[in-house]
PDB file of C-alpha atoms in Angstrom:
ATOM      1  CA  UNK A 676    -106.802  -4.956 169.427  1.00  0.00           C
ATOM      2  CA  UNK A 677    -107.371  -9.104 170.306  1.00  0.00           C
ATOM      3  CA  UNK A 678    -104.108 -10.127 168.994  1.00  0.00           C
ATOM      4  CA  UNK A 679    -101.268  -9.166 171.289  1.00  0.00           C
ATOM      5  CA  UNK A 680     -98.834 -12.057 169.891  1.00  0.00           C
ATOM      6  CA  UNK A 681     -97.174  -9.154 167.767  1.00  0.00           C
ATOM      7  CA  UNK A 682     -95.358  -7.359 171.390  1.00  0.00           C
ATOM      8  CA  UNK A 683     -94.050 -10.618 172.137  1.00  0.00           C
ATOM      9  CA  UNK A 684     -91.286  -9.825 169.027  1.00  0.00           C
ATOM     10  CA  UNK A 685     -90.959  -6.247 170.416  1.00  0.00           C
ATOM     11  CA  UNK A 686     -87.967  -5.909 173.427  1.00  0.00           C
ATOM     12  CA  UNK A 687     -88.952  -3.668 176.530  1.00  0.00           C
ATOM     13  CA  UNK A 688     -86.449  -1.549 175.278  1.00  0.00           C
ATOM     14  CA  UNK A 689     -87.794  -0.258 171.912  1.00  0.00           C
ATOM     15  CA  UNK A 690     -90.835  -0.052 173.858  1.00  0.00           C
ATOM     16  CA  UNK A 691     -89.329   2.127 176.699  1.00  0.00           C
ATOM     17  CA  UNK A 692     -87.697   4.142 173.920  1.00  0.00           C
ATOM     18  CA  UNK A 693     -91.366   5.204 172.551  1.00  0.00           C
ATOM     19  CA  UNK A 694     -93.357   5.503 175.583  1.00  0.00           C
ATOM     20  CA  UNK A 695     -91.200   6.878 178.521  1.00  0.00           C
ATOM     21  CA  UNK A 696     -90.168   6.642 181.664  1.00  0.00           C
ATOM     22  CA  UNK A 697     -94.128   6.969 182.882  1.00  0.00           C
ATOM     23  CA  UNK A 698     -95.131   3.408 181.456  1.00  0.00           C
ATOM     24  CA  UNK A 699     -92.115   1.282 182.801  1.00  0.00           C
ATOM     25  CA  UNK A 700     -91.998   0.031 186.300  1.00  0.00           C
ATOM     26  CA  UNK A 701     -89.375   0.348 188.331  1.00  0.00           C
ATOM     27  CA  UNK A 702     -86.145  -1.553 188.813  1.00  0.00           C
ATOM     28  CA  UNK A 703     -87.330  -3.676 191.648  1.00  0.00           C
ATOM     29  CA  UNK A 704     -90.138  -5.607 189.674  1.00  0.00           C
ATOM     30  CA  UNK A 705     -87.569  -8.050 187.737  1.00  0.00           C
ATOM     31  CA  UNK A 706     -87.740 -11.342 186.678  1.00  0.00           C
ATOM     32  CA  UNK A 707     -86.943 -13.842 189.614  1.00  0.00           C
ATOM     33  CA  UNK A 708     -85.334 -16.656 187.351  1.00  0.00           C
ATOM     34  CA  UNK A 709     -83.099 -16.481 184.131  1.00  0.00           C
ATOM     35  CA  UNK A 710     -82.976 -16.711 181.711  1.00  0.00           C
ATOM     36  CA  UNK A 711     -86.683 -15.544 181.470  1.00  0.00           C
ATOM     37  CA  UNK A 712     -88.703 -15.873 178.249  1.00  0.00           C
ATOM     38  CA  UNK A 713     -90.323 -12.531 176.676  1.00  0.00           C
ATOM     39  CA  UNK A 714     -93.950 -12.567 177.776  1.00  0.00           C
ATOM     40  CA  UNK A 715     -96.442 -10.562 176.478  1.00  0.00           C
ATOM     41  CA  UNK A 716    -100.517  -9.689 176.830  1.00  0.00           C
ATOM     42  CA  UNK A 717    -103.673  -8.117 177.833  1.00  0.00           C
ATOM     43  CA  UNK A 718    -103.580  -7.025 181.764  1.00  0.00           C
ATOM     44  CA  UNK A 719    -105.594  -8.540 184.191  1.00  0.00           C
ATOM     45  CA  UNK A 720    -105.477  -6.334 187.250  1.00  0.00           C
ATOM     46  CA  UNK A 721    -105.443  -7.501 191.155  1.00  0.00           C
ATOM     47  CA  UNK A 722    -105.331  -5.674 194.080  1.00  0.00           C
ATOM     48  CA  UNK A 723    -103.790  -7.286 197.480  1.00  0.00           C
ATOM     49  CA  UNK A 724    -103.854  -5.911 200.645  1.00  0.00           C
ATOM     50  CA  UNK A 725    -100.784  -6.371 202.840  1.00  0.00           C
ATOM     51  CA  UNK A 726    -100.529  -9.843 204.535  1.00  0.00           C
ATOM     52  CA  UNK A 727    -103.542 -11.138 202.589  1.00  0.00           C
ATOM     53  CA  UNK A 728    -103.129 -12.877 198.874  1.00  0.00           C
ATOM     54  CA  UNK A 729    -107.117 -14.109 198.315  1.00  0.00           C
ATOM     55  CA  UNK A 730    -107.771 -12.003 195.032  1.00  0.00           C
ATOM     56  CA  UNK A 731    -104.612 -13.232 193.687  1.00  0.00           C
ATOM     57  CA  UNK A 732    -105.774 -16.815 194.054  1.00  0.00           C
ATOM     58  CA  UNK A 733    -109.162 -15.802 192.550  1.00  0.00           C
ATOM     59  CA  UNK A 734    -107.846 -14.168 189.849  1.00  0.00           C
ATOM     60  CA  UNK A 735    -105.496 -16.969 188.480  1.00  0.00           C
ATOM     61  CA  UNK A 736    -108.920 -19.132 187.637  1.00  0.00           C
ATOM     62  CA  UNK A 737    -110.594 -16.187 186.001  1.00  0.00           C
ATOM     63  CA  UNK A 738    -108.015 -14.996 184.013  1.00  0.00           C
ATOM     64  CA  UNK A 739    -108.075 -15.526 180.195  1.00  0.00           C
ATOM     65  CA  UNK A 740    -105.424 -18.096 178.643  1.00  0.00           C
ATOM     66  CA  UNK A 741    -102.824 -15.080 177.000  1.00  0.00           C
ATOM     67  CA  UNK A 742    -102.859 -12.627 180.272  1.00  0.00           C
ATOM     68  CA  UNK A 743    -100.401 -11.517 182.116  1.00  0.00           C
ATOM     69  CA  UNK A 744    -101.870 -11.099 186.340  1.00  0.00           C
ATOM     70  CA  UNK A 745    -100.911  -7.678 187.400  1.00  0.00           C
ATOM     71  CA  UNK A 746    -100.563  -7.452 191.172  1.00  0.00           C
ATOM     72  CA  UNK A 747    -100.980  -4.324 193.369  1.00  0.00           C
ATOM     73  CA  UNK A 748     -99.718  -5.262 197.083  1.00  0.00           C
ATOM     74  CA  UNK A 749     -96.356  -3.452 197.966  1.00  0.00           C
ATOM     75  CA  UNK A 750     -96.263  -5.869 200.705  1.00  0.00           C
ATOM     76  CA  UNK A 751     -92.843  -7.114 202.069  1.00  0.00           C
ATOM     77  CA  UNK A 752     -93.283  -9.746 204.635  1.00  0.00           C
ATOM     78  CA  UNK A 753     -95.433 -12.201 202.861  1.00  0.00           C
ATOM     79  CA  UNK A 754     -95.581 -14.067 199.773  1.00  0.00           C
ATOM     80  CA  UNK A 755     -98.659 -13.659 197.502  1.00  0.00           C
ATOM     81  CA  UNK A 756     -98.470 -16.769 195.280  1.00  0.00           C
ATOM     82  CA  UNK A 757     -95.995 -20.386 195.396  1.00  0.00           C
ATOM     83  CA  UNK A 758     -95.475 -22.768 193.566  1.00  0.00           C
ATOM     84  CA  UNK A 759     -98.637 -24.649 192.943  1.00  0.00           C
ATOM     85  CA  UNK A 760    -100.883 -21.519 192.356  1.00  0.00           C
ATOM     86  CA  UNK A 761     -98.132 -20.430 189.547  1.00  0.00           C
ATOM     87  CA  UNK A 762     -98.261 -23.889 188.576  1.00  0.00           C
ATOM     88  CA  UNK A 763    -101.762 -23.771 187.963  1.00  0.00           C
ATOM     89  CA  UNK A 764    -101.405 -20.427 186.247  1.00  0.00           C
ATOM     90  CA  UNK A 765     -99.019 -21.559 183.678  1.00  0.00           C
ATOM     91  CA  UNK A 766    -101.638 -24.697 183.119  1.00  0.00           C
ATOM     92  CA  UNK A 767    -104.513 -22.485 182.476  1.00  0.00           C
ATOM     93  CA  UNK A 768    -102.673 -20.481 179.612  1.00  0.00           C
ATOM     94  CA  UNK A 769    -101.810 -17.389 182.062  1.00  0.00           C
ATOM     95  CA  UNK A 770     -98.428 -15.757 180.551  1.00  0.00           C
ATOM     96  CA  UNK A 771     -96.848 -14.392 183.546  1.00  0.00           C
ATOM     97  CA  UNK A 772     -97.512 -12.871 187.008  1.00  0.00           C
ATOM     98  CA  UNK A 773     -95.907  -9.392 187.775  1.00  0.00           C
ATOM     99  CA  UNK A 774     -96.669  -8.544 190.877  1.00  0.00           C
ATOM    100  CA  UNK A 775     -95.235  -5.212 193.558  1.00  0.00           C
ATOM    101  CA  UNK A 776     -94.513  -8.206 195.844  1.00  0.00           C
ATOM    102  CA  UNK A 777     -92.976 -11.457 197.043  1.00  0.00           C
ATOM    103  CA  UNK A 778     -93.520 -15.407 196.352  1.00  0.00           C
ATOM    104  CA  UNK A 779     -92.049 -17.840 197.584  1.00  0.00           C
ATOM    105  CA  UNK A 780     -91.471 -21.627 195.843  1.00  0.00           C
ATOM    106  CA  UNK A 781     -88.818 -19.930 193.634  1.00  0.00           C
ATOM    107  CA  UNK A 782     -87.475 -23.500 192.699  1.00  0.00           C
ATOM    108  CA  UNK A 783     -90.690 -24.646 192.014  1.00  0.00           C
ATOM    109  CA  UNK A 784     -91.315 -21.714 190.023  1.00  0.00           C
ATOM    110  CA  UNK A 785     -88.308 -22.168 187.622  1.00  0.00           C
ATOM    111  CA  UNK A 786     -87.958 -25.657 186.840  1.00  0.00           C
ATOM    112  CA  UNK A 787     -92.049 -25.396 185.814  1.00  0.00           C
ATOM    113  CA  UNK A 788     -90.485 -22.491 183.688  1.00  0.00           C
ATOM    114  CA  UNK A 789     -93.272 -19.635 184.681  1.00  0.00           C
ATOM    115  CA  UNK A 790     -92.152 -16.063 184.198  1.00  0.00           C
ATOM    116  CA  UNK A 791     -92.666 -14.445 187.626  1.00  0.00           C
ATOM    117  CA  UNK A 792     -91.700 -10.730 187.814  1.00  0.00           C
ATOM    118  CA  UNK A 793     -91.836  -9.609 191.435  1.00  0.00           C
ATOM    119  CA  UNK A 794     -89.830  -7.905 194.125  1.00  0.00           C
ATOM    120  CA  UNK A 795     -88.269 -10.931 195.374  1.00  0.00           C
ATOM    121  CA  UNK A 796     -89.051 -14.185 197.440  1.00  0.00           C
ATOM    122  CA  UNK A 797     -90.195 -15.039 201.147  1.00  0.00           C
ATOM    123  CA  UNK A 798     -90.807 -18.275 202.459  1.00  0.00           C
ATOM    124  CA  UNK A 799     -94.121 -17.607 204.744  1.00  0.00           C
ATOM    125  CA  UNK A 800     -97.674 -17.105 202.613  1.00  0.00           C
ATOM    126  CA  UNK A 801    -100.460 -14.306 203.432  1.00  0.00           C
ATOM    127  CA  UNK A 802    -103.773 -14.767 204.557  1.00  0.00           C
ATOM    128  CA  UNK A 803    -107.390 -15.129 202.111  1.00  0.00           C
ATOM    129  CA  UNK A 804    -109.837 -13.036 203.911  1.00  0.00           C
ATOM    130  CA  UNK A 805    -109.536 -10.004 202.101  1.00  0.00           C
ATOM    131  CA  UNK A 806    -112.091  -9.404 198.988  1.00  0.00           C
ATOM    132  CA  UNK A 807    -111.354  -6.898 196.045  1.00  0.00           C
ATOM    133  CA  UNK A 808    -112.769  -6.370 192.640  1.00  0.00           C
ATOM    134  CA  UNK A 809    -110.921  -7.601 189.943  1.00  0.00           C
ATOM    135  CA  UNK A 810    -109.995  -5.651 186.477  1.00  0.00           C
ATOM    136  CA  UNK A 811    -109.748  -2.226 188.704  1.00  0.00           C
ATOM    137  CA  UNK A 812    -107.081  -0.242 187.965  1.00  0.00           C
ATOM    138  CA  UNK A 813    -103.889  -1.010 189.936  1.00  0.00           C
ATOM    139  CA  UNK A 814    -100.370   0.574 190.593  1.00  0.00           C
ATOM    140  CA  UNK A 815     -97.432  -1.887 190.459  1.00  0.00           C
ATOM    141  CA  UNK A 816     -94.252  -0.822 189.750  1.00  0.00           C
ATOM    142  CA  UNK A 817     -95.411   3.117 189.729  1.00  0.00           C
ATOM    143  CA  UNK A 818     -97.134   2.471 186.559  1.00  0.00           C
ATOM    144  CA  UNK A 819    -100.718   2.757 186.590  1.00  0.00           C
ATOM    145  CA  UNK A 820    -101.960  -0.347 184.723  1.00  0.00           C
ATOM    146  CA  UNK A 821    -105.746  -0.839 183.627  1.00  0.00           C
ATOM    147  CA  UNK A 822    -107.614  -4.177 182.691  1.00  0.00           C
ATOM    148  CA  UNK A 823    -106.632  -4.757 178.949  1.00  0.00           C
ATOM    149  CA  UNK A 824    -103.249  -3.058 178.656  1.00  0.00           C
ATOM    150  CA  UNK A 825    -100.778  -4.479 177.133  1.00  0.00           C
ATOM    151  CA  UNK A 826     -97.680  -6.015 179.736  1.00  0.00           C
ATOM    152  CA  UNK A 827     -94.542  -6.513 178.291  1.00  0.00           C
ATOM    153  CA  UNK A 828     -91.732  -8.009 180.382  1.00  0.00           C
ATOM    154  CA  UNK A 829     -87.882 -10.152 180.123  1.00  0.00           C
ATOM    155  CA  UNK A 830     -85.209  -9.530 181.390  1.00  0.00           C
ATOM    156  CA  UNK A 831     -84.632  -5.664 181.084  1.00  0.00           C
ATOM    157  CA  UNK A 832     -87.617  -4.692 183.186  1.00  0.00           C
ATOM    158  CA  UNK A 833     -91.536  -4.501 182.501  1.00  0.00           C
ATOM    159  CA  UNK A 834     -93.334  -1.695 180.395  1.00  0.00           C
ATOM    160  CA  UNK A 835     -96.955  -1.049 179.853  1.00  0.00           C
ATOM    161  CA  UNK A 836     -98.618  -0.339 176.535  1.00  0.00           C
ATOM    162  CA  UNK A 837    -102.235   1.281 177.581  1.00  0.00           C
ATOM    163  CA  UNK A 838    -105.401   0.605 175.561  1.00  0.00           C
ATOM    164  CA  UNK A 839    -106.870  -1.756 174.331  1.00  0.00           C
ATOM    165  CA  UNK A 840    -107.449   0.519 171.197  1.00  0.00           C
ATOM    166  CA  UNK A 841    -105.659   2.035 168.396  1.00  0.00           C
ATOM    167  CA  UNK A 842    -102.941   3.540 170.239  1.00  0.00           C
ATOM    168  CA  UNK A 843    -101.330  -0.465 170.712  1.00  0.00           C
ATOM    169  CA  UNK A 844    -102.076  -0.753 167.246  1.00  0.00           C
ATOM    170  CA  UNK A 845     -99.866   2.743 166.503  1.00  0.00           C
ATOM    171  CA  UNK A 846     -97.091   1.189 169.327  1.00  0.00           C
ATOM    172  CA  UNK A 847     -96.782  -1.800 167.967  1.00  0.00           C
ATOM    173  CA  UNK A 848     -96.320  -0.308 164.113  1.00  0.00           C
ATOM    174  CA  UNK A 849     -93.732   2.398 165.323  1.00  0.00           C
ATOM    175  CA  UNK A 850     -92.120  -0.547 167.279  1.00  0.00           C
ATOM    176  CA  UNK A 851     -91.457  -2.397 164.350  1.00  0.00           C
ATOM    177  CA  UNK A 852     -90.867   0.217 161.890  1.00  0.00           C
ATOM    178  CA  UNK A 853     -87.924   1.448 164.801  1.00  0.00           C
ATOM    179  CA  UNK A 854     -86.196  -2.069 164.805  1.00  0.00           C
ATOM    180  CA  UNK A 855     -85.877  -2.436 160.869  1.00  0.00           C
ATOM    181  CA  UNK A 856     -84.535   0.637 160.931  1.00  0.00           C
ATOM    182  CA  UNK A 857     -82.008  -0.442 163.787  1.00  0.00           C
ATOM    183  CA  UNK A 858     -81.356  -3.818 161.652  1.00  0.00           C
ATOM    184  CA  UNK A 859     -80.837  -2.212 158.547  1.00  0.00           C
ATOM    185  CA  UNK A 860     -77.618   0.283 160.175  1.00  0.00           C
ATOM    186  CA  UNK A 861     -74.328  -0.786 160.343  1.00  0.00           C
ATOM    187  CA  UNK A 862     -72.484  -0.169 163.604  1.00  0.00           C
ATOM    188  CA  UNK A 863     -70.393   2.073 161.500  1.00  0.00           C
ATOM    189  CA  UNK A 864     -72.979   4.421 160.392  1.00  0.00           C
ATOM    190  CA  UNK A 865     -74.401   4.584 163.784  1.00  0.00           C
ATOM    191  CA  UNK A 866     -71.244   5.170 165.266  1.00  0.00           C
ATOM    192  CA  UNK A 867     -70.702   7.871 162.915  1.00  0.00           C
ATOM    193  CA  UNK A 868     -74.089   9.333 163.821  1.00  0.00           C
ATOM    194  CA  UNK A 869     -73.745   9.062 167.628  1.00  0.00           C
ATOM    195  CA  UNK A 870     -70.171  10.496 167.207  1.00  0.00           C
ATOM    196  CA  UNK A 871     -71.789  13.877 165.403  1.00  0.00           C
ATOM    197  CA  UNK A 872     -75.059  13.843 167.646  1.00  0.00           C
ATOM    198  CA  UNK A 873     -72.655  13.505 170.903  1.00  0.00           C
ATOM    199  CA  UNK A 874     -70.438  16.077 169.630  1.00  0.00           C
ATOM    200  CA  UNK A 875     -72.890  18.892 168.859  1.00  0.00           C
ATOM    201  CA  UNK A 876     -74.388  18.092 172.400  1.00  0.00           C
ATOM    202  CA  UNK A 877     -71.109  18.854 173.682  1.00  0.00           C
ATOM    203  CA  UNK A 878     -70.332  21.997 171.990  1.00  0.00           C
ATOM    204  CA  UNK A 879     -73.845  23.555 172.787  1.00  0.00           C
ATOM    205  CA  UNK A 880     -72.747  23.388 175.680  1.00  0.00           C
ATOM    206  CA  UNK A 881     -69.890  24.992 175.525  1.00  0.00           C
ATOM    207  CA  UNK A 882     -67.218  21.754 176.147  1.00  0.00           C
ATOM    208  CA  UNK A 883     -64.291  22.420 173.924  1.00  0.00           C
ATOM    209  CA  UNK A 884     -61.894  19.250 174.652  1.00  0.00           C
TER     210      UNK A 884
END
């Protein structure tokens, strides 16, 4: 699949709803200004090891225009990326950086309007010593993401579509199919629905109230 433009229509949500809790990442990567645009594209996969940021920095001039940098670091006492290397990033057509990490330059980051998702902000940068391959598979989040999946992220959280291959293809189609059949029901029918599905829940389980 070379066209990911189709996800950027689909919400995290729907998303969430077909893959499961395994391919969302947890609570703590979130957007770090709002209100944050929808992003969506092909991984491409870092790895950081605490206190050092070099591969990051590496991989924003190798990434393709339409990627979104995934970022394995976990590390909570320095900041992989500012305000000029996300600058840059947004120049050279990257979508978004989600990263298990910090930045700093949050200001920065907002007014140039570049979709960071990320643990949070700290003002003092890592080292560049450390070298890593690039397009390995990573952990961020608790979600295993590999070089070509497809990131999806705003403002409810960040899920991952894995491929490339015809499983997007079969996401994205169920994805779609699942919100016209949202827009097409009246909040009276689904009330009505969630009432009876609620209910029978209920009394299977023996509540009588």
């Amino acid at each position: 699949m070379n066209d990911f433009s189709g996800f950027r229509s689909i919400p995290t949500t729907t998303l969430a709803d077909l893959l499961g809790r395994a391919q969302v990442m947890d609570v703590g990567i979130r957007p770090l200004w709002s209100p944050v645009p929808r992003v969506a594209g092909p991984a491409f996969t870092v790895r950081c090891p605490p206190g050092d940021n070099l591969m990051l920095h590496a991989a924003v001039h190798r990434a393709e225009p339409g990627a979104v940098i995934v970022v394995e670091s976990e590390d909570m006492d320095y900041a992989l990326a500012g305000g000029n290397v996300c600058a840059v990033a947004r120049r050279r057509g990257v979508a978004a950086i989600v990263a298990d990490g910090l930045i700093r330059d949050l200001g920065e980051v907002r007014e140039a309007g570049f979709p960071v998702f990320a643990r949070g902000v700290i003002p003092i940068p890592g080292s560049k010593a450390a070298v890593a391959p690039l397009n390995d598979p990573v952990r961020c989040g608790g979600v295993t993401v590999r070089a070509g999946d497809i990131v999806v992220a705003d403002e409810e959280g960040v899920v991952v579509t894995p491929g490339p291959g015809d499983r997007q293809e079969q996401v994205l189609a169920d994805a779609r199919k699942k919100l016209a059949k949202e827009a097409d029901e009246t909040l009276d029918a689904w009330e009505a629905a969630h009432r009876a599905r609620i209910d029978t829940i209920l009394r299977d389980q023996g509540f009588t109230e």
